[in-house]
Every structure is written in C-alpha cells, then in structure tokens.
Amino acid sequence: MDIASLTIDRVREGVLAREFSAVELAAEALRFAESENPKTNAYLRLSPERAMAAARRVDERVARGEDPGPLAGVPVAVKDVILTKGVVSTCGSRLLASYNPPYDATAVERLEAAGGVIIGKTNCDEFAMGSSTENSAFGPVRNPLALDRVPGGSSGGSAAVVAQGTAVAALGSDTGGSIRQPASFCGVVGVTPTYGRVSRYGLTAFASSLDHIGPFARSVKDAATLLGAIAGRDVRDATSAAAPVPDYAGGLNGGVKGLKLGLPREYLKDLTSESGDLIAKGVDALRRQGCEVREISLPHTEYAVACYYIIATAEASSNLARYDGVRYTFRSGESHTLADMYRNTRGEGFGAECKRRIVLGTYVLSAGYYDAYYLRAQKVRALVARDFARAFEEVDAIVAPVSPFPAFKLGEKVDDPLAMYLSDIYTITGSLAGIPCMSVPCGLTAGGLPVGMQILTSHFGETTMFRVAYALEQTNRG
Amino acid sequence: MKITEKEVRYVADLANLRITDAEVAKFRADLDGILGHIDKLNELDVSGVEPMAQVLFETADGATLRPDVAAPPLDNQAALANAPQSGAGYFKVPKIIER
C-alpha cells in the first residue's frame, strides 16, 4: 500500500470495499512513518496504541454495516500543540516534555468520531512561535523536498509529514501564518478557516484572539473534507461559531466562471521574481477559467507585522503565565521560595524565542506603554480588518502570495528575529481580520521549491475559497 | 535606543522570568530593532477608530452561551496527574509563610 499516494476518498472506499482494513492501513502508516522520520524529525512521537484502537473501531463499524464516517481509516497526524489524551503533548517545549493531557481537544475528538486514525504528534516551534520550526526544543524539522531547508513554521512537522507522504492529512494551528506558510514551503494544501469555525478547546493557547486550528492535505478536496469533519459549534469554546457547516467538499465543482478576484497591489512589490512569476501564472490560469481579475488595494498592509507582534506577544505573555512550575510537569529543582521557583522554572523551561516574546509582550502591556503600543495596535488591527471588508464589497476572493520567498535554508534567519517576523507579512493580515485563508500549490521554482498561492475570502466564505483553490489545482494538474 | 538593559530586566522580572546577562544583552538588541519597526504605527492617524479586541461577526443573542447544565469536571486525580509535586489532593509548592 502506498500511503503517499492515498487520498481520503480512496482510503474510505478501500476500507468500505474491504480491499484493506483500517488496522492494516494504520500498521503500514506507522511502519512507514517510523522508517521515514529520521530524515525530517517531523514526528515527535507516534501513537500506535491510539491509532490501532481507532482503526479497530472503524473496522468494527464496517463489519456491522454502519457508516464508518467521512475519514474512515485515514491516517492523520496532529500538531503537538493540540492535546491528545494519553499521548504526550509537548508543544515543542522542554517545559512540557512529559505532559500527558487529561483530555482530548474537540478537533481530535471529532476527527476520530469521523473515522480518522491519529498516528502521531508532529514537531513545531515552541508554543507555535516561529516561522521555520527551528524553535522546537526537540530539534528542527527538515523540509522533505529539500533536506537542507526549513519546512516553514510553526506547523512545520504537520506540513512535512503530509508532503513526505507518511500521513494522508494533518491538523495544524495558525496564529499569524503557521498553517499557510509551511503548506506553501512543503507544496501541500493548508487551510486557516474563519476565526471561530473550528473549536480551540484543547489547543494550547498562544494568542487567543488569533489562534485557529486547520487542516493540511495533499489535495483541496481532502482539506475540505477534513475541515468539514472538525468544524462547528462547541459548547466548550465560547468563541466557536454557531453558523452551520456547509458541505465544503461537495461544493468544489461549482466552477469559478464570473467570480471576481482581487489582486492586492501591496502584496506584489517585495516578492522574489520567481515566486512572483508563479503567482502571476496561477492568476492567469484562473482568468482563463472565467474569473475576472482586478487590482485592489489593502492600504494598511505595511502596518500589519508591527500590529501583530504587539497583539500576539501581549496575549502570549499572558497565556504563557500558567507555566509556573505548579501544574504542568516541569519545575526547576533549585528553588527555595515560591518566587524563585516561578522564575527559575520559566527561565530554564522556555526557549529563546518564547522568552523574547514574553519580554516584548510584557513590555507593550506595562504601565506607561499600554496606550502607545497595545491600544494603538488594536486600532490598527481594526483598520486592517476594514481594508478587507471594503475589498470584499468589490470582489469575491483575494488571491495573493503566501510568503515573499520559497523555503529558506536551516539557520539562514535564526539570528535575525525581525527579518523572520517580516517574512510573515502576507499571512498576518488575514489572521488579524479573522477571515478564512488558505495556501494551495502554485508551481515549483527552477530549483524545485514549491510556491503556494494564498486565497482569502470574507468571514465564513470557505466554500468560495475552496472553489477557487480547486480550480487552480485542476489547472496545475491538467 | 528604544529600550535599555535595565528595562529588559524590569520587564522580565514582571513576567517572573529569570534571564541571564547574555540574554539581557541579546534581547535588548533584538527588541530595539523590533520596537524600531513598531514605531511605524505612529504614522497612522487612529483617532476615532474603535480598538478591535476580538473577531466579531453577526450572531443571535446568547449564541455563544452553553445551556446551563451541570457536567462532571475533570476529577481531582486527573487534574493533579501532571503536577511536579502533589499531595493530599493538592498541588504542592515551596513554603510561602515562614513561622
């Protein structure tokens, strides 16, 4: 069985027709993941017990003649910031190296209820803070398409396992681009749904007003199917949206004829020419399929990175306060007073990027700076969101690059945090607005590195977003 | 210079974060660059703009509230299972009050 070429529908058909059992497929996926992982370090651990139990449940349902669910038997990997009961979930942090969650994230519960088989947890930047997966306490992930390059981040492990073919799909999390950018770097599909579309219950909080869970897959249809399985209202997450979940996968064939696409001029000026050429070719392909493409302006784009790194670090400094040596596994051994225990635990437990963001976040919230930084950033966030709202009065979807450049080399940007932050420019804007956005493969550079096109729509406009992505995917395959 | 080493130490202290002298120097330089970029926000006139604290969309009143029905919480043992030190059903920490 070639896991790397399977799709969700193909797995479900095979399991339903008893061509292979979910148990056989899970065993093969686990074996393949174990043999491939030394190349990339994309999995932090495999979860064979949990996988085999889930696979057995699928086979039993099939044997009883019941519907085993849309993800029946599908081997899926889950980013380590998403909690899995009984399977250690480290968030890429030394602090949580042995943390065994007492409950499942809602997305994990729903994935398994739909027949999905979780085969392992994927590596990521510590607490999802980074753009290259070099900030993991457990070593960096290598891009399976170019082993000397990063897979992007922070969900680099999830993107890498899907690209490598050791999982059919994966869950990641996105706060400022952490699904879309690694999807682009690894040549897979990655979706950041509307804020609130997928419950964050059980997602370790980084920046609560920006955090999302979303799918990675090798095709637009698989990503749509996976999102449909995990989306929807959850009483355990008050920010989850009550809006009904449409049949995303069923709406793909609607075509794009007559759709109005906006190409934001602010997103095209700093692109490397190779990435820019590939995006332009993708836009032409969509135009040939009947889309009307017009240039639009999102005037506050250049302020988005500054705005984001105030809001995200402020929220992170608060969310990470809970790692104090009392509840979550790691405690520094050298402290005699409570205050020292807090300080030493956090000083020894957090890696450099988390510390940098805690210091920055605390600074922008501290007395005398709150109005100048945090409050101003919240106002600029409103302006960025207003840019999009105005654009969507004119166009049905926005097409744009995901990253200014393709995957860079390991170590290339680690010493310059500002340069790393600035590379998130095209993904941060959509995150601030809370709109759905995704990366879909748009071709390879001459050096063989994938480039993703970003598609953005208005709140709850996933159906239109997927339809545009599907049209682009079909032309790339044709 | 946007930020001094003294300020970095002060803020790390507010965050209960022990950092080394080398980290103080590195973070000061990093934050200087980042805060320099952040100054861009002062180019904008934001008077009259409502701050955006959360992504909001149209929804029915009370749509985000769950039914007020009691459900079993995480049990004591499960809640304590990841504690570095626990005893008698509690999290244990170093002594706070000296007699």
XYZ file of C-alpha atoms in Angstrom:
577
model
C 0.000 0.000 0.000
C 1.463 3.364 -1.000
C 0.409 5.745 1.784
C 1.977 8.687 -0.041
C -0.457 8.458 -2.947
C -3.646 7.858 -0.947
C -6.489 10.344 -0.701
C -9.223 10.464 1.952
C -11.848 9.198 -0.508
C -9.572 6.383 -1.712
C -8.978 5.201 1.877
C -12.678 5.284 2.684
C -13.545 3.358 -0.497
C -10.850 0.762 0.193
C -11.983 0.258 3.769
C -15.684 0.078 2.811
C -14.979 -2.409 -0.013
C -12.788 -4.446 2.401
C -9.909 -4.149 -0.043
C -7.816 -3.450 3.060
C -8.726 -2.964 6.687
C -8.209 0.215 8.687
C -5.977 -1.826 11.007
C -3.744 -2.938 8.112
C -3.503 0.616 6.826
C -2.695 2.023 10.290
C 0.056 -0.566 10.805
C 1.554 0.270 7.412
C 1.339 4.009 8.064
C 3.065 3.622 11.442
C 5.816 1.484 9.919
C 6.357 3.958 7.080
C 6.368 6.949 9.451
C 8.939 5.273 11.677
C 11.280 4.484 8.791
C 10.993 7.955 7.183
C 11.089 10.128 10.285
C 14.879 10.173 10.855
C 15.189 12.165 7.601
C 12.988 15.046 8.738
C 12.327 14.844 12.525
C 8.738 15.777 11.655
C 7.101 13.462 14.196
C 7.871 13.955 17.868
C 6.226 10.628 18.650
C 3.989 8.052 17.079
C 0.815 6.915 18.845
C 0.476 3.231 17.864
C -1.916 2.244 20.658
C -4.291 5.056 19.961
C -4.034 4.509 16.184
C -4.742 0.784 16.371
C -7.692 1.305 18.741
C -9.217 3.899 16.386
C -8.595 1.664 13.354
C -10.253 -1.302 15.080
C -13.334 0.818 15.792
C -13.534 1.703 12.079
C -13.232 -1.950 11.025
C -15.898 -2.945 13.551
C -18.280 -0.334 12.196
C -17.691 -1.592 8.661
C -18.250 -5.195 9.804
C -21.569 -4.176 11.396
C -22.632 -2.451 8.201
C -22.561 1.016 9.808
C -21.216 4.168 8.145
C -17.632 4.470 9.433
C -17.539 8.230 8.760
C -16.059 10.519 6.096
C -12.477 9.972 7.340
C -12.825 6.195 7.754
C -9.384 4.688 8.318
C -7.471 7.811 7.232
C -4.014 8.112 8.876
C -3.796 11.650 10.261
C -1.033 13.439 12.186
C -1.723 16.111 14.802
C 0.438 19.091 15.725
C 1.802 18.794 19.231
C 0.085 21.976 20.495
C -3.258 20.150 20.075
C -3.971 17.954 23.083
C -4.396 14.202 22.830
C -5.463 12.345 25.953
C -2.935 9.703 26.946
C -0.440 10.771 24.256
C 2.270 13.156 25.487
C 1.740 16.646 24.015
C 4.828 18.831 24.405
C 4.023 21.931 22.324
C 7.661 21.693 21.221
C 8.705 22.865 24.686
C 11.102 21.463 27.229
C 8.603 22.643 29.854
C 6.044 20.077 28.688
C 8.426 17.277 27.688
C 6.408 14.759 29.712
C 2.965 16.434 29.758
C 0.256 13.827 29.306
C -3.037 15.647 28.713
C -6.059 14.525 30.748
C -8.471 15.344 27.892
C -8.731 15.499 24.102
C -9.077 18.637 22.022
C -12.522 18.877 20.413
C -10.922 18.760 16.937
C -9.216 15.486 17.904
C -12.472 14.027 19.235
C -14.305 14.980 16.049
C -11.547 13.685 13.823
C -11.749 10.258 15.473
C -15.545 10.290 15.554
C -15.408 10.758 11.766
C -13.230 7.643 11.466
C -9.792 9.316 11.395
C -6.806 7.410 12.788
C -4.246 9.537 14.658
C -0.839 8.025 14.041
C 1.372 10.588 15.742
C 2.149 14.067 17.020
C 4.129 16.494 14.922
C 7.018 18.763 15.755
C 6.539 22.530 15.818
C 8.085 25.764 17.020
C 7.824 26.020 20.800
C 4.240 27.032 21.666
C 3.770 27.686 17.928
C 6.081 30.712 17.987
C 8.161 30.771 14.850
C 8.197 30.624 11.069
C 10.659 27.789 10.469
C 10.182 25.050 13.147
C 13.739 25.792 14.262
C 12.436 26.888 17.682
C 11.431 23.392 18.797
C 13.134 22.158 21.957
C 13.376 18.786 20.224
C 15.398 19.841 17.191
C 14.381 21.408 13.892
C 12.289 19.775 11.163
C 13.778 19.394 7.702
C 11.789 20.060 4.550
C 11.201 16.651 2.907
C 11.555 18.230 -0.548
C 14.947 19.827 0.244
C 16.528 18.451 3.395
C 18.860 21.429 3.893
C 15.858 23.767 4.055
C 13.186 24.541 6.651
C 9.613 23.279 6.220
C 8.279 26.644 7.396
C 6.550 27.091 10.712
C 5.224 26.898 13.142
C 3.275 23.808 11.948
C 6.351 22.590 10.048
C 6.005 18.980 11.217
C 2.396 18.693 10.046
C 3.247 20.128 6.616
C 6.299 17.871 6.316
C 4.513 14.585 7.122
C 1.815 15.293 4.531
C 4.429 16.261 1.917
C 6.542 13.246 2.803
C 3.504 11.016 2.488
C 3.667 9.411 5.935
C 0.197 10.783 6.773
C -2.698 11.401 4.396
C -3.626 14.615 6.213
C -2.749 16.547 9.366
C -4.013 19.139 11.797
C -2.033 22.302 12.440
C -2.603 25.610 14.151
C -2.287 29.096 12.709
C -1.893 32.367 14.608
C -0.089 34.525 12.018
C 0.516 32.127 9.143
C 1.601 28.904 10.853
C -0.501 26.685 8.573
C -0.336 28.577 5.264
C 3.408 29.319 5.196
C 4.574 25.724 5.887
C 1.957 24.427 3.422
C 3.470 26.761 0.828
C 7.062 25.713 1.674
C 6.213 21.982 1.516
C 3.939 22.049 -1.538
C 0.736 20.923 0.187
C -2.685 22.460 0.836
C -3.098 24.266 4.167
C -6.261 25.956 5.433
C -6.798 28.602 8.099
C -10.573 28.710 8.455
C -12.644 31.653 9.691
C -11.841 32.583 13.293
C -14.187 30.503 15.443
C -15.012 27.984 12.696
C -13.126 25.178 14.494
C -13.243 24.863 18.281
C -9.959 25.659 20.050
C -10.865 23.615 23.115
C -7.687 21.652 23.765
C -5.490 23.871 21.579
C -2.713 25.211 23.789
C -3.268 28.966 23.735
C -0.661 31.241 22.138
C -2.630 34.388 21.186
C -6.290 33.730 21.846
C -7.771 36.411 19.577
C -5.746 34.993 16.645
C -5.409 31.219 17.200
C -7.008 28.783 14.742
C -6.928 25.030 14.107
C -6.959 23.936 10.473
C -6.155 21.068 8.091
C -3.203 20.111 5.899
C -3.744 17.740 2.964
C -2.335 16.836 -0.447
C -5.470 17.950 -2.284
C -8.060 20.695 -1.930
C -10.814 18.091 -1.679
C -9.111 16.285 1.200
C -8.574 19.568 3.047
C -12.257 20.455 2.521
C -13.387 17.055 3.797
C -11.185 17.267 6.883
C -12.328 20.807 7.696
C -15.961 19.714 7.350
C -15.345 16.943 9.879
C -13.844 19.167 12.594
C -15.754 22.468 12.115
C -18.782 23.647 14.046
C -20.070 24.949 17.331
C -18.605 23.530 20.525
C -20.070 24.487 23.896
C -16.604 24.139 25.448
C -15.252 27.036 23.350
C -17.323 30.198 23.737
C -15.595 31.728 20.693
C -16.667 28.882 18.404
C -19.217 29.991 15.816
C -22.772 28.680 15.665
C -23.034 29.146 11.869
C -23.987 25.883 10.130
C -21.154 23.977 8.428
C -21.723 23.672 4.667
C -20.648 20.635 2.624
C -17.261 22.081 1.632
C -16.105 19.064 -0.388
C -19.445 18.847 -2.192
C -19.215 22.476 -3.351
C -15.878 22.250 -5.159
C -17.215 21.651 -8.643
C -19.244 24.846 -8.738
C -16.739 26.462 -11.094
C -15.257 29.928 -10.945
C -16.790 31.486 -14.052
C -17.803 35.051 -13.308
C -16.115 35.185 -9.899
C -14.379 38.475 -9.196
C -10.851 38.043 -7.845
C -8.830 40.838 -6.279
C -5.068 41.072 -6.621
C -3.749 43.395 -3.880
C -1.004 45.608 -5.242
C 0.663 45.882 -1.809
C 1.399 42.133 -1.876
C 3.361 42.074 -5.090
C 6.186 44.534 -4.585
C 8.556 42.580 -2.297
C 8.165 39.152 -3.888
C 11.189 37.341 -5.256
C 10.727 37.421 -9.031
C 10.465 33.642 -9.275
C 7.659 33.449 -6.716
C 6.001 36.444 -8.366
C 6.121 34.812 -11.803
C 4.499 31.634 -10.480
C 1.720 33.595 -8.755
C 1.136 35.576 -11.975
C 0.868 32.312 -13.937
C -1.637 30.958 -11.410
C -3.716 34.123 -11.645
C -3.682 33.841 -15.469
C -4.909 30.261 -15.218
C -7.835 31.402 -13.065
C -8.568 34.208 -15.523
C -8.709 31.694 -18.360
C -11.300 29.746 -16.413
C -13.590 32.745 -16.444
C -12.578 34.719 -13.349
C -12.499 38.458 -13.607
C -9.243 39.646 -12.019
C -8.856 43.227 -10.869
C -6.168 45.026 -8.938
C -7.253 46.119 -5.472
C -5.596 47.974 -2.606
C -5.270 46.905 1.028
C -3.612 50.125 2.175
C -2.741 49.129 5.760
C -0.784 46.008 4.792
C 2.583 47.552 5.652
C 1.468 48.079 9.266
C 0.289 44.528 9.857
C 3.545 42.991 11.099
C 4.061 45.722 13.702
C 0.430 45.440 14.788
C 0.583 41.645 15.010
C 3.797 41.456 17.015
C 2.273 43.721 19.652
C -1.052 41.920 19.936
C 0.287 38.375 19.622
C 3.125 38.865 22.116
C 0.864 40.690 24.587
C -1.613 37.808 24.523
C 1.207 35.250 24.638
C 2.825 36.846 27.678
C -0.487 36.393 29.459
C -1.253 32.870 28.155
C 2.231 31.571 28.982
C 1.989 32.829 32.568
C 0.419 29.481 33.512
C 3.732 27.654 33.038
C 4.973 28.421 36.517
C 6.151 25.055 37.827
C 2.953 24.314 39.763
C 0.687 22.353 37.402
C 2.439 21.367 34.190
C 5.159 18.775 34.776
C 8.396 20.794 34.745
C 9.729 22.507 37.870
C 13.219 23.817 38.385
C 14.926 21.796 41.081
C 16.880 24.610 42.645
C 14.345 26.900 44.280
C 13.620 27.504 47.947
C 10.996 30.225 47.664
C 7.855 30.318 45.557
C 9.015 33.389 43.614
C 12.344 31.741 42.814
C 10.560 28.589 41.736
C 8.452 30.582 39.230
C 11.451 32.485 37.877
C 13.801 29.519 37.643
C 11.207 27.175 36.154
C 10.351 29.665 33.424
C 13.974 30.687 32.862
C 15.100 27.077 32.428
C 11.978 25.813 30.678
C 11.303 28.335 27.904
C 13.476 28.587 24.809
C 14.881 31.864 23.496
C 12.006 32.799 21.164
C 9.354 32.320 23.863
C 11.393 34.404 26.287
C 11.867 37.136 23.701
C 8.110 37.265 23.072
C 7.220 37.164 26.773
C 9.550 40.116 27.383
C 8.177 42.060 24.387
C 4.559 41.234 25.285
C 5.034 42.240 28.904
C 6.770 45.443 27.809
C 3.950 46.587 25.495
C 1.399 45.943 28.244
C 3.394 47.553 31.057
C 2.437 50.799 32.767
C 3.049 53.803 30.547
C 3.246 51.803 27.319
C -0.210 50.260 27.118
C -1.828 53.126 25.185
C 1.170 53.782 22.954
C 1.561 50.164 21.914
C -1.258 47.768 22.755
C -4.245 50.074 22.355
C -2.813 51.634 19.193
C -2.190 48.155 17.749
C -5.808 47.169 18.401
C -6.939 50.243 16.489
C -4.616 49.470 13.593
C -5.988 45.924 13.627
C -9.437 47.408 13.038
C -8.041 49.321 10.045
C -6.506 46.155 8.571
C -9.839 44.345 9.003
C -11.662 47.289 7.403
C -9.364 47.075 4.350
C -10.588 43.521 3.790
C -14.250 44.342 4.460
C -14.091 47.090 1.811
C -12.284 44.828 -0.653
C -14.946 42.139 -0.298
C -17.636 44.648 -1.282
C -15.876 44.649 -4.656
C -14.506 41.120 -5.105
C -15.490 37.553 -4.148
C -11.996 36.407 -3.219
C -8.477 37.776 -2.957
C -5.522 35.960 -4.495
C -2.037 36.689 -3.201
C 1.316 35.153 -2.395
C 1.772 33.297 0.912
C 5.415 34.160 1.509
C 7.847 36.599 -0.126
C 10.183 33.664 -0.925
C 10.218 29.850 -1.011
C 11.692 27.654 1.763
C 14.960 29.073 3.096
C 17.977 27.186 4.447
C 18.178 25.963 8.028
C 19.983 28.551 10.128
C 19.634 31.273 7.487
C 17.347 33.547 9.541
C 17.633 32.337 13.143
C 19.866 35.211 14.244
C 17.604 37.970 12.967
C 14.175 37.798 14.627
C 12.892 40.949 12.907
C 13.689 39.530 9.440
C 11.889 36.330 10.428
C 8.852 38.314 11.644
C 8.756 40.432 8.476
C 8.581 37.301 6.324
C 5.065 36.708 7.731
C 3.755 39.888 6.067
C 1.277 38.281 3.640
C -0.266 35.843 6.107
C -0.563 38.102 9.149
C -3.115 40.431 7.554
C -5.743 37.697 7.119
C -5.072 36.464 10.659
C -5.706 39.914 12.110
C -9.013 40.154 10.224
C -10.058 36.613 11.208
C -11.059 35.716 7.647
C -10.593 32.297 6.014
C -7.402 31.947 4.009
C -5.505 29.030 2.546
C -2.386 28.086 0.654
C -2.663 25.972 -2.475
C 0.344 24.764 -4.505
C 1.053 27.060 -7.466
C 4.139 25.505 -9.071
C 7.842 24.967 -8.444
C 10.819 27.286 -8.792
C 13.658 26.329 -11.139
C 15.374 24.887 -8.061
C 12.366 22.630 -7.393
C 10.988 24.534 -4.406
C 7.198 24.792 -4.089
C 5.390 28.138 -4.073
C 1.876 28.467 -2.689
C -0.855 30.852 -3.721
C -2.975 32.318 -0.961
C -6.736 32.600 -1.395
C -8.708 34.745 1.049
C -12.461 35.291 1.333
C -14.815 37.069 3.714
C -15.898 35.549 7.053
C -17.445 32.097 6.539
C -16.652 32.274 2.807
C -14.837 28.914 2.853
C -16.980 27.442 0.066
C -15.888 30.131 -2.402
C -12.280 29.891 -1.190
C -12.179 26.132 -1.764
C -13.794 26.514 -5.176
C -11.067 28.920 -6.351
C -8.373 26.662 -4.879
C -9.871 23.634 -6.614
C -9.935 25.432 -9.958
C -6.263 26.352 -9.586
C -5.375 22.794 -8.549
C -7.136 21.369 -11.613
C -5.191 23.613 -13.993
C -1.911 22.691 -12.290
C -2.716 19.020 -12.715
C -4.011 19.381 -16.252
C 17.954 53.475 21.699
C 14.372 52.343 22.261
C 14.925 50.128 25.286
C 17.642 49.797 27.929
C 19.048 46.707 29.641
C 17.526 47.992 32.871
C 14.067 47.975 31.264
C 14.589 44.459 29.899
C 15.480 43.256 33.413
C 12.495 45.072 34.900
C 10.054 43.585 32.383
C 11.482 40.059 32.727
C 11.001 40.435 36.458
C 7.342 41.447 35.945
C 6.948 38.256 33.885
C 8.597 36.095 36.580
C 11.227 35.125 34.066
C 14.857 34.563 35.082
C 17.145 35.581 32.195
C 20.926 35.534 32.023
C 23.136 38.577 31.433
C 23.823 37.319 27.922
C 20.070 37.062 27.271
C 19.526 40.588 28.616
C 22.048 41.952 26.118
C 20.676 39.892 23.218
C 17.006 40.678 23.935
C 17.783 44.373 24.350
C 19.328 44.479 20.890
C 16.540 42.353 19.344
C 13.773 44.386 20.978
C 15.447 47.609 19.900
C 15.097 46.535 16.274
C 11.556 45.251 16.713
C 10.368 48.356 18.595
C 12.004 50.491 15.896
C 9.866 48.735 13.306
C 6.791 49.029 15.539
C 7.223 52.835 15.502
C 5.704 52.671 12.020
C 2.307 52.559 13.699
C 2.766 56.201 14.721
C 2.492 57.222 11.051
C -1.222 56.429 11.202
C -3.980 58.658 12.491
C -6.117 56.312 14.585
C -8.326 58.926 16.206
C -11.942 57.836 16.137
C -11.050 54.207 15.372
C -12.630 51.645 17.703
C -10.000 49.202 19.016
C -10.505 45.639 17.770
C -10.005 43.230 20.660
C -11.706 40.231 19.113
C -13.011 38.985 15.763
C -16.751 39.570 15.852
C -19.492 38.583 13.483
C -23.284 38.740 13.368
C -24.847 36.113 15.580
C -28.002 35.665 17.613
C -28.032 36.952 21.206
C -26.748 34.286 23.541
C -25.491 32.107 20.682
C -22.152 31.740 22.404
C -23.617 30.591 25.700
C -23.927 26.921 26.525
C -27.038 25.531 28.229
C -26.705 25.958 31.998
C -26.464 22.260 32.780
C -24.077 20.830 35.338
C -21.493 18.409 33.934
C -18.764 16.490 35.764
C -15.480 18.424 35.824
C -12.020 16.916 35.477
C -11.560 14.758 38.568
C -9.013 15.642 41.205
C -6.620 12.833 40.365
C -6.590 13.640 36.632
C -6.057 17.333 37.380
C -3.075 16.544 39.601
C -1.562 13.862 37.364
C 0.862 16.272 35.677
C 1.853 18.172 38.820
C 5.590 18.156 39.552
C 4.658 17.747 43.219
C 1.274 16.979 44.767
C -0.124 15.549 47.978
C -3.421 15.122 49.831
C -5.308 16.167 46.706
C -3.450 19.465 46.265
C -0.652 20.980 44.218
C 2.398 21.424 46.435
C 4.709 24.443 46.221
C 7.650 25.717 48.300
C 6.660 27.184 51.659
C 5.282 30.736 51.351
C 4.938 31.807 55.002
C 7.771 31.344 57.485
C 6.696 30.842 61.105
